[in-house]
């Protein structure tokens, strides 16, 4: 009997130690640890209300930007574009006039007014990445040692565009309409392609 | 008399030789940079290491490459040797975000600054600076392209890199930050293939037995993308399944051109390596502060539309 109790206690002890010495976690849970340190949603909202509105009028006119860049004016990138990463991607807040060519499931195709009008894409579905965040030119890497915070700010700003800006104009647009737009763009300074340029909408007005 | 002259000449020669040895050793203390790379089994890291060594030599330093073979113990041995041999700085591509921290701290305690390249260590202050591809943002762009190519629906597999490398999770999280918005896109398997081509081929072959109906594969690097593509060719599914990589290697750029792989994220190891070497040079010339703790390097999306703008590991 004593032997049974002894063996039972040993078995319980082995099970207890074994259970507590092994920790199982799902592989896809590994990458979702250590969330952000800031309230990115609140910060993005504050930026949207206090800083984005103030930036709209200072956006560069898109046909001027195109002319400067095509004239091979390298200084234009320093003057009008921003980026937190080093490399060839540069971002700018631009404004201009365009004609709606088509309204599609994921975007609105435009013909942008210019000396030589060019095609552009107003992004309505796939608003992701750092285009808007970096185009604003208001963030400094040194203020954000945790890059997850910066990524979260991008996500929250994009969410505002998808959930609030896009619904405010999308259903009203029809082919042939003229619009005035302010939006964010990404330019690869090593290979500049304006034709088919993607524009993240910030403010869209129908021009009668 | 002649014997004495000979002896004097011999003594003088020995003295001069000693003095010269001493001078060389002193010069070595000032002018040696160690480049420690996680593995030389992957061409991407070979290129990174070679570019770092090249830039260090251009800046006037002696440069020596160390291969850690993805082994933190071997990496630790390298650091011990580097400290004993009085290297001036270390350009470091870590094997493990957590496991490599102790090596960085060891070097810093010995007065050797460490500049991380491409992979980070989980220590905000130990390295002087960490120059890293913006993997998260690169994967966001790939995720967006993935959703567009799969028309927002279908089954897919994700092949992860080394689970101890932060880049693995930055890429996975960036990808999912887009793809998870589309409920009709279902991930049927997520497995690690350790950034290795053969491992990726084996893993996908095994996954295909359980899930033969897949539409896309997202791979954490190009080596795995090529392995995945091989598995799909063997299964007769290469025309149906869309494969996405990350790196910008020669073979994947060629595969995108040939329509075999759909997209990759182009990293710029030359920019990473040269920035790290330049920072080390500035540090050794007296600038001890003011280096950004993290320097993100943009990752560019390469697709069939713009592949003509690119060559392996960079731009044409």
GROMACS .gro file of N, CA, C and O in nm, chain B residues 35-139:
model
  420
  243UNK      N    1   3.400   4.164  -4.007
  243UNK     CA    2   3.265   4.152  -4.063
  243UNK      C    3   3.215   4.012  -4.027
  243UNK      O    4   3.269   3.912  -4.077
  244UNK      N    5   3.115   4.006  -3.941
  244UNK     CA    6   3.062   3.877  -3.896
  244UNK      C    7   2.926   3.856  -3.962
  244UNK      O    8   2.834   3.936  -3.943
  245UNK      N    9   2.916   3.749  -4.040
  245UNK     CA   10   2.795   3.723  -4.119
  245UNK      C   11   2.729   3.594  -4.069
  245UNK      O   12   2.797   3.497  -4.039
  246UNK      N   13   2.595   3.597  -4.061
  246UNK     CA   14   2.521   3.483  -4.004
  246UNK      C   15   2.548   3.351  -4.078
  246UNK      O   16   2.563   3.247  -4.015
  247UNK      N   17   2.551   3.356  -4.210
  247UNK     CA   18   2.580   3.234  -4.287
  247UNK      C   19   2.632   3.271  -4.426
  247UNK      O   20   2.581   3.363  -4.488
  248UNK      N   21   2.730   3.196  -4.470
  248UNK     CA   22   2.781   3.215  -4.607
  248UNK      C   23   2.719   3.109  -4.700
  248UNK      O   24   2.764   3.090  -4.812
  249UNK      N   25   2.617   3.041  -4.650
  249UNK     CA   26   2.547   2.942  -4.730
  249UNK      C   27   2.438   3.005  -4.815
  249UNK      O   28   2.377   2.938  -4.897
  250UNK      N   29   2.408   3.132  -4.786
  250UNK     CA   30   2.303   3.203  -4.857
  250UNK      C   31   2.370   3.315  -4.937
  250UNK      O   32   2.439   3.399  -4.879
  251UNK      N   33   2.350   3.317  -5.069
  251UNK     CA   34   2.421   3.416  -5.152
  251UNK      C   35   2.394   3.561  -5.111
  251UNK      O   36   2.477   3.648  -5.129
  252UNK      N   37   2.276   3.584  -5.053
  252UNK     CA   38   2.242   3.720  -5.009
  252UNK      C   39   2.340   3.769  -4.902
  252UNK      O   40   2.389   3.881  -4.907
  253UNK      N   41   2.370   3.681  -4.807
  253UNK     CA   42   2.461   3.719  -4.698
  253UNK      C   43   2.606   3.723  -4.745
  253UNK      O   44   2.686   3.801  -4.694
  254UNK      N   45   2.639   3.640  -4.843
  254UNK     CA   46   2.773   3.644  -4.903
  254UNK      C   47   2.794   3.783  -4.964
  254UNK      O   48   2.895   3.849  -4.940
  255UNK      N   49   2.693   3.827  -5.040
  255UNK     CA   50   2.699   3.958  -5.105
  255UNK      C   51   2.710   4.070  -5.001
  255UNK      O   52   2.792   4.161  -5.014
  256UNK      N   53   2.628   4.060  -4.896
  256UNK     CA   54   2.629   4.161  -4.788
  256UNK      C   55   2.768   4.170  -4.726
  256UNK      O   56   2.825   4.279  -4.711
  257UNK      N   57   2.825   4.056  -4.691
  257UNK     CA   58   2.957   4.051  -4.628
  257UNK      C   59   3.065   4.106  -4.720
  257UNK      O   60   3.151   4.184  -4.678
  258UNK      N   61   3.059   4.065  -4.846
  258UNK     CA   62   3.160   4.109  -4.942
  258UNK      C   63   3.154   4.261  -4.965
  258UNK      O   64   3.257   4.327  -4.974
  259UNK      N   65   3.031   4.313  -4.971
  259UNK     CA   66   3.015   4.458  -4.991
  259UNK      C   67   3.067   4.536  -4.870
  259UNK      O   68   3.128   4.641  -4.885
  260UNK      N   69   3.042   4.483  -4.751
  260UNK     CA   70   3.090   4.548  -4.629
  260UNK      C   71   3.243   4.548  -4.626
  260UNK      O   72   3.306   4.650  -4.596
  261UNK      N   73   3.304   4.434  -4.661
  261UNK     CA   74   3.450   4.423  -4.664
  261UNK      C   75   3.509   4.517  -4.768
  261UNK      O   76   3.609   4.585  -4.743
  262UNK      N   77   3.444   4.521  -4.884
  262UNK     CA   78   3.492   4.606  -4.993
  262UNK      C   79   3.493   4.753  -4.950
  262UNK      O   80   3.592   4.825  -4.971
  263UNK      N   81   3.383   4.796  -4.889
  263UNK     CA   82   3.373   4.936  -4.847
  263UNK      C   83   3.474   4.966  -4.736
  263UNK      O   84   3.538   5.074  -4.738
  264UNK      N   85   3.490   4.874  -4.643
  264UNK     CA   86   3.587   4.894  -4.533
  264UNK      C   87   3.728   4.909  -4.591
  264UNK      O   88   3.803   4.997  -4.547
  265UNK      N   89   3.761   4.826  -4.688
  265UNK     CA   90   3.894   4.836  -4.751
  265UNK      C   91   3.910   4.968  -4.826
  265UNK      O   92   4.015   5.031  -4.820
  266UNK      N   93   3.802   5.009  -4.894
  266UNK     CA   94   3.807   5.139  -4.965
  266UNK      C   95   3.832   5.253  -4.868
  266UNK      O   96   3.896   5.352  -4.902
  267UNK      N   97   3.782   5.238  -4.746
  267UNK     CA   98   3.800   5.343  -4.644
  267UNK      C   99   3.935   5.331  -4.574
  267UNK      O  100   3.964   5.408  -4.482
  268UNK      N  101   4.014   5.233  -4.614
  268UNK     CA  102   4.150   5.223  -4.563
  268UNK      C  103   4.172   5.123  -4.451
  268UNK      O  104   4.276   5.125  -4.386
  269UNK      N  105   4.075   5.035  -4.429
  269UNK     CA  106   4.088   4.937  -4.320
  269UNK      C  107   4.122   4.799  -4.376
  269UNK      O  108   4.087   4.766  -4.489
  270UNK      N  109   4.185   4.720  -4.290
  270UNK     CA  110   4.198   4.579  -4.320
  270UNK      C  111   4.064   4.517  -4.281
  270UNK      O  112   4.008   4.551  -4.176
  271UNK      N  113   4.010   4.430  -4.364
  271UNK     CA  114   3.878   4.372  -4.335
  271UNK      C  115   3.886   4.220  -4.335
  271UNK      O  116   3.950   4.161  -4.422
  272UNK      N  117   3.823   4.158  -4.236
  272UNK     CA  118   3.822   4.012  -4.230
  272UNK      C  119   3.679   3.963  -4.211
  272UNK      O  120   3.607   4.013  -4.124
  273UNK      N  121   3.641   3.863  -4.291
  273UNK     CA  122   3.505   3.807  -4.285
  273UNK      C  123   3.500   3.684  -4.195
  273UNK      O  124   3.590   3.599  -4.200
  274UNK      N  125   3.397   3.675  -4.112
  274UNK     CA  126   3.375   3.559  -4.026
  274UNK      C  127   3.238   3.501  -4.058
  274UNK      O  128   3.140   3.575  -4.063
  275UNK      N  129   3.230   3.368  -4.076
  275UNK     CA  130   3.104   3.300  -4.108
  275UNK      C  131   3.052   3.229  -3.982
  275UNK      O  132   3.117   3.137  -3.932
  276UNK      N  133   2.936   3.270  -3.932
  276UNK     CA  134   2.881   3.209  -3.810
  276UNK      C  135   2.804   3.080  -3.835
  276UNK      O  136   2.765   3.012  -3.741
  277UNK      N  137   2.780   3.048  -3.962
  277UNK     CA  138   2.708   2.925  -4.001
  277UNK      C  139   2.576   2.909  -3.923
  277UNK      O  140   2.539   2.799  -3.882
  278UNK      N  141   2.507   3.021  -3.904
  278UNK     CA  142   2.378   3.023  -3.833
  278UNK      C  143   2.388   2.960  -3.693
  278UNK      O  144   2.291   2.902  -3.645
  279UNK      N  145   2.502   2.973  -3.630
  279UNK     CA  146   2.528   2.906  -3.502
  279UNK      C  147   2.576   3.011  -3.401
  279UNK      O  148   2.685   3.067  -3.417
  280UNK      N  149   2.496   3.037  -3.299
  280UNK     CA  150   2.532   3.142  -3.202
  280UNK      C  151   2.658   3.107  -3.124
  280UNK      O  152   2.732   3.195  -3.083
  281UNK      N  153   2.684   2.978  -3.104
  281UNK     CA  154   2.806   2.937  -3.031
  281UNK      C  155   2.929   2.971  -3.113
  281UNK      O  156   3.027   3.025  -3.060
  282UNK      N  157   2.923   2.942  -3.243
  282UNK     CA  158   3.035   2.975  -3.332
  282UNK      C  159   3.052   3.127  -3.341
  282UNK      O  160   3.163   3.180  -3.339
  283UNK      N  161   2.938   3.195  -3.347
  283UNK     CA  162   2.938   3.342  -3.349
  283UNK      C  163   3.009   3.396  -3.225
  283UNK      O  164   3.091   3.489  -3.233
  284UNK      N  165   2.981   3.337  -3.111
  284UNK     CA  166   3.043   3.376  -2.984
  284UNK      C  167   3.195   3.355  -2.990
  284UNK      O  168   3.272   3.441  -2.945
  285UNK      N  169   3.238   3.243  -3.048
  285UNK     CA  170   3.382   3.217  -3.065
  285UNK      C  171   3.446   3.325  -3.152
  285UNK      O  172   3.556   3.371  -3.123
  286UNK      N  173   3.376   3.360  -3.259
  286UNK     CA  174   3.428   3.466  -3.348
  286UNK      C  175   3.449   3.595  -3.270
  286UNK      O  176   3.552   3.661  -3.284
  287UNK      N  177   3.352   3.630  -3.188
  287UNK     CA  178   3.362   3.754  -3.110
  287UNK      C  179   3.481   3.748  -3.014
  287UNK      O  180   3.553   3.847  -2.997
  288UNK      N  181   3.501   3.631  -2.951
  288UNK     CA  182   3.617   3.615  -2.861
  288UNK      C  183   3.747   3.640  -2.938
  288UNK      O  184   3.835   3.711  -2.890
  289UNK      N  185   3.756   3.580  -3.057
  289UNK     CA  186   3.877   3.598  -3.139
  289UNK      C  187   3.895   3.742  -3.183
  289UNK      O  188   4.007   3.794  -3.184
  290UNK      N  189   3.785   3.806  -3.218
  290UNK     CA  190   3.789   3.945  -3.264
  290UNK      C  191   3.840   4.036  -3.151
  290UNK      O  192   3.921   4.126  -3.174
  291UNK      N  193   3.793   4.009  -3.030
  291UNK     CA  194   3.835   4.089  -2.915
  291UNK      C  195   3.985   4.066  -2.887
  291UNK      O  196   4.061   4.161  -2.869
  292UNK      N  197   4.028   3.940  -2.890
  292UNK     CA  198   4.169   3.906  -2.864
  292UNK      C  199   4.259   3.968  -2.970
  292UNK      O  200   4.369   4.014  -2.940
  293UNK      N  201   4.210   3.971  -3.095
  293UNK     CA  202   4.292   4.022  -3.205
  293UNK      C  203   4.284   4.174  -3.221
  293UNK      O  204   4.336   4.230  -3.317
  294UNK      N  205   4.217   4.240  -3.125
  294UNK     CA  206   4.211   4.388  -3.121
  294UNK      C  207   4.155   4.450  -3.249
  294UNK      O  208   4.213   4.545  -3.303
  295UNK      N  209   4.045   4.398  -3.299
  295UNK     CA  210   3.978   4.465  -3.411
  295UNK      C  211   3.921   4.598  -3.361
  295UNK      O  212   3.890   4.612  -3.242
  296UNK      N  213   3.908   4.694  -3.452
  296UNK     CA  214   3.862   4.829  -3.412
  296UNK      C  215   3.711   4.840  -3.411
  296UNK      O  216   3.654   4.920  -3.336
  297UNK      N  217   3.643   4.767  -3.499
  297UNK     CA  218   3.497   4.776  -3.509
  297UNK      C  219   3.444   4.646  -3.568
  297UNK      O  220   3.518   4.571  -3.633
  298UNK      N  221   3.315   4.621  -3.545
  298UNK     CA  222   3.252   4.500  -3.599
  298UNK      C  223   3.128   4.540  -3.680
  298UNK      O  224   3.040   4.612  -3.630
  299UNK      N  225   3.123   4.492  -3.804
  299UNK     CA  226   3.003   4.505  -3.886
  299UNK      C  227   2.934   4.369  -3.875
  299UNK      O  228   2.989   4.269  -3.920
  300UNK      N  229   2.817   4.370  -3.815
  300UNK     CA  230   2.761   4.245  -3.763
  300UNK      C  231   2.626   4.211  -3.822
  300UNK      O  232   2.532   4.291  -3.815
  301UNK      N  233   2.618   4.092  -3.879
  301UNK     CA  234   2.491   4.038  -3.926
  301UNK      C  235   2.457   3.922  -3.830
  301UNK      O  236   2.513   3.812  -3.843
  302UNK      N  237   2.370   3.946  -3.732
  302UNK     CA  238   2.350   3.849  -3.623
  302UNK      C  239   2.278   3.721  -3.668
  302UNK      O  240   2.202   3.722  -3.764
  303UNK      N  241   2.300   3.615  -3.591
  303UNK     CA  242   2.230   3.490  -3.619
  303UNK      C  243   2.095   3.485  -3.548
  303UNK      O  244   2.003   3.419  -3.593
  304UNK      N  245   2.083   3.556  -3.436
  304UNK     CA  246   1.961   3.545  -3.355
  304UNK      C  247   1.937   3.675  -3.280
  304UNK      O  248   2.029   3.726  -3.213
  305UNK      N  249   1.815   3.727  -3.290
  305UNK     CA  250   1.784   3.858  -3.232
  305UNK      C  251   1.809   3.861  -3.081
  305UNK      O  252   1.856   3.962  -3.027
  306UNK      N  253   1.777   3.752  -3.013
  306UNK     CA  254   1.800   3.747  -2.867
  306UNK      C  255   1.937   3.689  -2.835
  306UNK      O  256   2.012   3.743  -2.753
  307UNK      N  257   1.970   3.577  -2.900
  307UNK     CA  258   2.093   3.504  -2.867
  307UNK      C  259   2.220   3.580  -2.899
  307UNK      O  260   2.326   3.550  -2.842
  308UNK      N  261   2.213   3.677  -2.990
  308UNK     CA  262   2.334   3.750  -3.031
  308UNK      C  263   2.362   3.872  -2.944
  308UNK      O  264   2.469   3.932  -2.954
  309UNK      N  265   2.267   3.908  -2.860
  309UNK     CA  266   2.282   4.029  -2.776
  309UNK      C  267   2.407   4.018  -2.689
  309UNK      O  268   2.485   4.113  -2.677
  310UNK      N  269   2.427   3.902  -2.629
  310UNK     CA  270   2.539   3.881  -2.538
  310UNK      C  271   2.673   3.905  -2.609
  310UNK      O  272   2.767   3.960  -2.550
  311UNK      N  273   2.681   3.867  -2.736
  311UNK     CA  274   2.805   3.888  -2.813
  311UNK      C  275   2.830   4.035  -2.838
  311UNK      O  276   2.943   4.082  -2.829
  312UNK      N  277   2.723   4.107  -2.870
  312UNK     CA  278   2.737   4.252  -2.892
  312UNK      C  279   2.786   4.318  -2.763
  312UNK      O  280   2.879   4.399  -2.765
  313UNK      N  281   2.725   4.282  -2.652
  313UNK     CA  282   2.761   4.342  -2.523
  313UNK      C  283   2.907   4.311  -2.488
  313UNK      O  284   2.978   4.395  -2.433
  314UNK      N  285   2.949   4.189  -2.522
  314UNK     CA  286   3.087   4.146  -2.494
  314UNK      C  287   3.185   4.236  -2.572
  314UNK      O  288   3.285   4.281  -2.516
  315UNK      N  289   3.154   4.261  -2.697
  315UNK     CA  290   3.242   4.345  -2.780
  315UNK      C  291   3.243   4.488  -2.729
  315UNK      O  292   3.350   4.550  -2.718
  316UNK      N  293   3.126   4.540  -2.697
  316UNK     CA  294   3.115   4.678  -2.649
  316UNK      C  295   3.193   4.694  -2.518
  316UNK      O  296   3.264   4.794  -2.499
  317UNK      N  297   3.184   4.593  -2.430
  317UNK     CA  298   3.259   4.598  -2.303
  317UNK      C  299   3.409   4.600  -2.327
  317UNK      O  300   3.485   4.657  -2.248
  318UNK      N  301   3.450   4.542  -2.441
  318UNK     CA  302   3.593   4.542  -2.475
  318UNK      C  303   3.632   4.668  -2.554
  318UNK      O  304   3.744   4.679  -2.602
  319UNK      N  305   3.536   4.759  -2.568
  319UNK     CA  306   3.566   4.886  -2.635
  319UNK      C  307   3.554   4.880  -2.786
  319UNK      O  308   3.606   4.967  -2.857
  320UNK      N  309   3.486   4.777  -2.838
  320UNK     CA  310   3.471   4.764  -2.984
  320UNK      C  311   3.327   4.798  -3.023
  320UNK      O  312   3.234   4.729  -2.980
  321UNK      N  313   3.307   4.903  -3.103
  321UNK     CA  314   3.170   4.936  -3.144
  321UNK      C  315   3.115   4.834  -3.243
  321UNK      O  316   3.190   4.778  -3.324
  322UNK      N  317   2.985   4.811  -3.235
  322UNK     CA  318   2.920   4.712  -3.322
  322UNK      C  319   2.810   4.782  -3.403
  322UNK      O  320   2.729   4.856  -3.348
  323UNK      N  321   2.811   4.756  -3.532
  323UNK     CA  322   2.710   4.812  -3.622
  323UNK      C  323   2.637   4.694  -3.687
  323UNK      O  324   2.699   4.615  -3.760
  324UNK      N  325   2.508   4.679  -3.656
  324UNK     CA  326   2.433   4.565  -3.709
  324UNK      C  327   2.388   4.590  -3.852
  324UNK      O  328   2.348   4.702  -3.887
  325UNK      N  329   2.393   4.485  -3.932
  325UNK     CA  330   2.353   4.495  -4.073
  325UNK      C  331   2.240   4.397  -4.102
  325UNK      O  332   2.253   4.278  -4.073
  326UNK      N  333   2.132   4.448  -4.156
  326UNK     CA  334   2.021   4.370  -4.208
  326UNK      C  335   1.937   4.298  -4.102
  326UNK      O  336   1.816   4.293  -4.113
  327UNK      N  337   2.002   4.239  -4.003
  327UNK     CA  338   1.927   4.174  -3.896
  327UNK      C  339   1.953   4.251  -3.768
  327UNK      O  340   2.065   4.294  -3.743
  328UNK      N  341   1.849   4.261  -3.684
  328UNK     CA  342   1.867   4.338  -3.561
  328UNK      C  343   1.886   4.246  -3.441
  328UNK      O  344   1.855   4.127  -3.446
  329UNK      N  345   1.939   4.304  -3.334
  329UNK     CA  346   1.942   4.235  -3.206
  329UNK      C  347   1.843   4.307  -3.114
  329UNK      O  348   1.819   4.428  -3.130
  330UNK      N  349   1.785   4.231  -3.023
  330UNK     CA  350   1.685   4.290  -2.933
  330UNK      C  351   1.751   4.364  -2.817
  330UNK      O  352   1.741   4.325  -2.702
  331UNK      N  353   1.822   4.469  -2.854
  331UNK     CA  354   1.884   4.556  -2.754
  331UNK      C  355   1.887   4.695  -2.814
  331UNK      O  356   1.946   4.715  -2.922
  332UNK      N  357   1.824   4.788  -2.746
  332UNK     CA  358   1.814   4.924  -2.800
  332UNK      C  359   1.948   4.995  -2.796
  332UNK      O  360   1.977   5.079  -2.881
  333UNK      N  361   2.032   4.963  -2.697
  333UNK     CA  362   2.151   5.045  -2.675
  333UNK      C  363   2.285   4.977  -2.701
  333UNK      O  364   2.385   5.046  -2.717
  334UNK      N  365   2.289   4.845  -2.703
  334UNK     CA  366   2.420   4.778  -2.717
  334UNK      C  367   2.489   4.811  -2.850
  334UNK      O  368   2.603   4.857  -2.848
  335UNK      N  369   2.422   4.794  -2.964
  335UNK     CA  370   2.491   4.830  -3.089
  335UNK      C  371   2.493   4.983  -3.105
  335UNK      O  372   2.400   5.050  -3.061
  336UNK      N  373   2.597   5.033  -3.169
  336UNK     CA  374   2.603   5.178  -3.195
  336UNK      C  375   2.491   5.217  -3.289
  336UNK      O  376   2.426   5.320  -3.272
  337UNK      N  377   2.466   5.134  -3.391
  337UNK     CA  378   2.356   5.159  -3.484
  337UNK      C  379   2.316   5.028  -3.550
  337UNK      O  380   2.397   4.936  -3.559
  338UNK      N  381   2.191   5.021  -3.593
  338UNK     CA  382   2.143   4.901  -3.665
  338UNK      C  383   2.083   4.946  -3.798
  338UNK      O  384   1.986   5.022  -3.800
  339UNK      N  385   2.145   4.900  -3.905
  339UNK     CA  386   2.100   4.939  -4.039
  339UNK      C  387   2.023   4.821  -4.098
  339UNK      O  388   2.081   4.715  -4.123
  340UNK      N  389   1.893   4.841  -4.116
  340UNK     CA  390   1.805   4.727  -4.145
  340UNK      C  391   1.711   4.757  -4.261
  340UNK      O  392   1.661   4.868  -4.274
  341UNK      N  393   1.687   4.657  -4.341
  341UNK     CA  394   1.583   4.671  -4.443
  341UNK      C  395   1.449   4.694  -4.373
  341UNK      O  396   1.424   4.633  -4.269
  342UNK      N  397   1.366   4.778  -4.432
  342UNK     CA  398   1.232   4.800  -4.375
  342UNK      C  399   1.144   4.683  -4.420
  342UNK      O  400   1.059   4.695  -4.509
  343UNK      N  401   1.168   4.570  -4.356
  343UNK     CA  402   1.102   4.445  -4.396
  343UNK      C  403   0.950   4.454  -4.384
  343UNK      O  404   0.876   4.402  -4.468
  344UNK      N  405   0.903   4.517  -4.278
  344UNK     CA  406   0.759   4.528  -4.254
  344UNK      C  407   0.692   4.599  -4.373
  344UNK      O  408   0.597   4.548  -4.432
  345UNK      N  409   0.745   4.717  -4.408
  345UNK     CA  410   0.684   4.795  -4.515
  345UNK      C  411   0.697   4.724  -4.650
  345UNK      O  412   0.605   4.730  -4.733
  346UNK      N  413   0.810   4.657  -4.671
  346UNK     CA  414   0.827   4.581  -4.794
  346UNK      C  415   0.723   4.471  -4.805
  346UNK      O  416   0.667   4.446  -4.912
  347UNK      N  417   0.697   4.406  -4.693
  347UNK     CA  418   0.598   4.297  -4.692
  347UNK      C  419   0.455   4.350  -4.703
  347UNK      O  420   0.368   4.280  -4.756
   0.00000   0.00000   0.00000
